[in-house]
Coordinates of C-alpha atoms in Angstrom, one line a residue:
M1 CA -22.3 8.4 33.5
D2 CA -22.9 6.0 36.3
N3 CA -23.3 2.6 34.7
A4 CA -21.6 0.6 32.0
A5 CA -24.7 0.7 29.7
E6 CA -24.7 4.5 29.5
F7 CA -21.0 4.6 29.1
T8 CA -21.2 2.1 26.3
K9 CA -23.9 4.1 24.5
R10 CA -21.6 7.2 24.7
L11 CA -18.7 5.2 23.3
V12 CA -20.8 3.9 20.4
S13 CA -21.9 7.5 19.7
L14 CA -18.3 8.7 19.7
L15 CA -17.2 5.9 17.4
R16 CA -19.9 6.9 15.0
S17 CA -18.8 10.5 15.1
E18 CA -15.2 9.4 14.6
R19 CA -16.1 7.4 11.5
H20 CA -18.1 10.3 10.1
A21 CA -15.3 12.8 10.8
M22 CA -12.8 10.4 9.1
A23 CA -15.0 10.1 6.0
E24 CA -15.4 13.9 5.9
L25 CA -11.6 14.4 6.2
L26 CA -11.1 11.9 3.3
V27 CA -13.7 13.6 1.1
A28 CA -12.0 17.0 1.8
L29 CA -8.6 15.5 1.1
A30 CA -9.8 14.0 -2.1
E31 CA -11.1 17.4 -3.2
F32 CA -7.9 19.1 -2.0
D33 CA -5.8 16.6 -4.0
R34 CA -8.1 16.8 -7.1
R35 CA -7.5 20.5 -7.2
G36 CA -3.8 20.2 -6.5
L37 CA -4.0 22.7 -3.7
W38 CA -1.0 21.2 -1.9
R39 CA 1.1 22.9 -4.6
A40 CA -0.1 26.3 -3.5
R41 CA 1.2 25.4 0.0
G42 CA 4.6 24.6 -1.5
H43 CA 4.5 20.8 -1.4
T44 CA 5.4 18.3 -4.1
S45 CA 2.6 15.9 -3.3
L46 CA -0.4 15.3 -1.1
F47 CA 1.7 12.9 0.9
S48 CA 4.3 15.7 1.5
F49 CA 1.5 18.0 2.6
L50 CA 0.1 15.5 5.0
R51 CA 3.5 14.8 6.5
R52 CA 4.9 18.2 6.7
E53 CA 1.9 20.5 7.1
L54 CA -0.5 18.3 9.0
G55 CA 2.2 16.5 10.9
L56 CA 1.0 12.9 10.2
S57 CA 3.3 9.9 10.5
A58 CA 4.4 8.4 7.2
G59 CA 2.0 5.5 7.7
A60 CA -1.0 7.7 8.6
A61 CA -0.2 9.9 5.6
Q62 CA 0.0 7.0 3.3
Y63 CA -3.4 5.5 4.5
R64 CA -5.2 8.8 4.1
K65 CA -3.6 9.6 0.7
T66 CA -4.6 6.2 -0.6
A67 CA -8.1 6.5 0.8
A68 CA -8.5 10.0 -0.6
E69 CA -7.5 8.6 -4.1
L70 CA -10.0 5.8 -3.8
V71 CA -12.8 8.1 -2.6
Q72 CA -12.2 10.2 -5.8
R73 CA -12.5 7.2 -8.0
Y74 CA -15.0 5.0 -6.2
P75 CA -17.8 6.7 -4.2
A76 CA -18.7 3.4 -2.6
V77 CA -15.4 3.5 -0.7
E78 CA -16.6 6.7 1.0
D79 CA -19.8 5.0 2.1
A80 CA -18.0 2.0 3.4
L81 CA -15.6 4.1 5.4
R82 CA -18.4 6.2 6.8
D83 CA -20.5 3.2 7.8
G84 CA -17.5 1.5 9.5
K85 CA -17.5 -1.4 7.0
L86 CA -14.1 -0.6 5.6
C87 CA -11.1 0.0 7.9
L88 CA -8.6 2.7 7.0
S89 CA -5.7 0.2 7.5
S90 CA -7.1 -2.1 4.8
V91 CA -7.5 0.6 2.2
C92 CA -3.9 0.3 0.9
E93 CA -4.5 -3.4 0.1
L94 CA -7.8 -2.7 -1.5
A95 CA -6.1 -0.1 -3.7
K96 CA -3.8 -2.8 -5.2
V97 CA -6.7 -4.8 -6.6
V98 CA -9.7 -2.5 -7.1
T99 CA -10.7 -1.3 -10.6
A100 CA -13.8 0.4 -12.0
D101 CA -14.9 -3.0 -13.4
N102 CA -14.5 -5.0 -10.2
C103 CA -15.3 -2.4 -7.4
A104 CA -18.8 -3.6 -6.7
E105 CA -17.6 -7.2 -6.4
I106 CA -14.3 -6.6 -4.7
L107 CA -15.1 -3.9 -2.1
P108 CA -17.4 -6.1 0.1
R109 CA -14.6 -8.7 0.4
F110 CA -12.6 -6.1 2.4
Y111 CA -15.4 -5.2 4.9
G112 CA -14.4 -5.7 8.5
L113 CA -10.9 -7.0 7.7
S114 CA -7.7 -6.3 9.6
S115 CA -4.7 -5.1 7.6
R116 CA -3.3 -8.7 7.6
D117 CA -6.5 -10.2 6.4
A118 CA -6.8 -7.6 3.7
T119 CA -3.3 -8.5 2.5
E120 CA -4.4 -12.1 2.2
V121 CA -7.6 -11.2 0.3
A122 CA -5.6 -8.9 -2.0
A123 CA -3.1 -11.7 -2.7
S124 CA -5.9 -14.1 -3.5
I125 CA -7.4 -11.7 -6.0
R126 CA -4.1 -10.8 -7.7
P127 CA -1.4 -13.3 -6.7
V128 CA 2.2 -12.3 -7.2
E129 CA 3.6 -13.9 -10.3
N130 CA 6.8 -15.9 -9.9
R131 CA 9.5 -13.5 -10.5
P132 CA 12.1 -14.6 -13.0
R133 CA 15.2 -16.1 -11.4
R134 CA 18.5 -14.8 -12.4
E135 CA 21.1 -17.5 -12.6
V136 CA 24.8 -16.4 -12.5
I137 CA 26.9 -18.4 -14.9
V138 CA 30.6 -18.4 -14.2
P139 CA 32.8 -18.8 -17.2
V140 CA 35.1 -21.9 -17.1
R141 CA 38.6 -21.5 -18.2
A142 CA 39.1 -22.9 -21.7
V143 CA 40.9 -26.2 -21.9
C144 CA 43.9 -26.3 -24.2
G145 CA 44.3 -28.8 -26.9
R146 CA 46.2 -32.1 -26.5
G147 CA 49.9 -31.9 -25.8
R148 CA 49.9 -28.2 -25.3
S149 CA 50.0 -26.6 -21.9
S150 CA 48.2 -23.4 -21.1
Q151 CA 49.9 -20.2 -20.5
F152 CA 48.8 -20.5 -16.8
D153 CA 50.4 -23.9 -16.5
R154 CA 53.7 -22.6 -18.0
L155 CA 53.7 -19.6 -15.6
T156 CA 52.9 -21.9 -12.6
A157 CA 55.7 -24.3 -13.6
S158 CA 58.2 -21.5 -13.8
G159 CA 57.3 -20.3 -10.3
L160 CA 55.5 -17.1 -11.1

């Protein structure tokens, strides 16, 4: 490869192959998970299988597990991943807000987004409710009636 144009064509081709391979991996993981085959390998979950048997980092395992779950439920996710429209790093944010009812509407909003941008889109779709505040109430010592001193006052006065 002598010139930049040829090299760029090669890189584009490799990227297309990478996307296709990732989509194939996710489809296979979805089927592997659906059938629970990770149990036969002695694991407690697909995540455990990905970490221990395939040697993925926790983050990489979580992205792939989440993507495989979405591929099982929403075939359009597979197509978006295969076409390079949906980034694997934004899948976890998509998973927080997508439903069968809103998939066609929501999915395109995540196309081409970075993880940070996907977080913002997910927050705009389903904003976090204000969590209830817990106020700590400290009891106040009861005030004694007129003319009577409290037991504390008597002990203090006696030097104890």
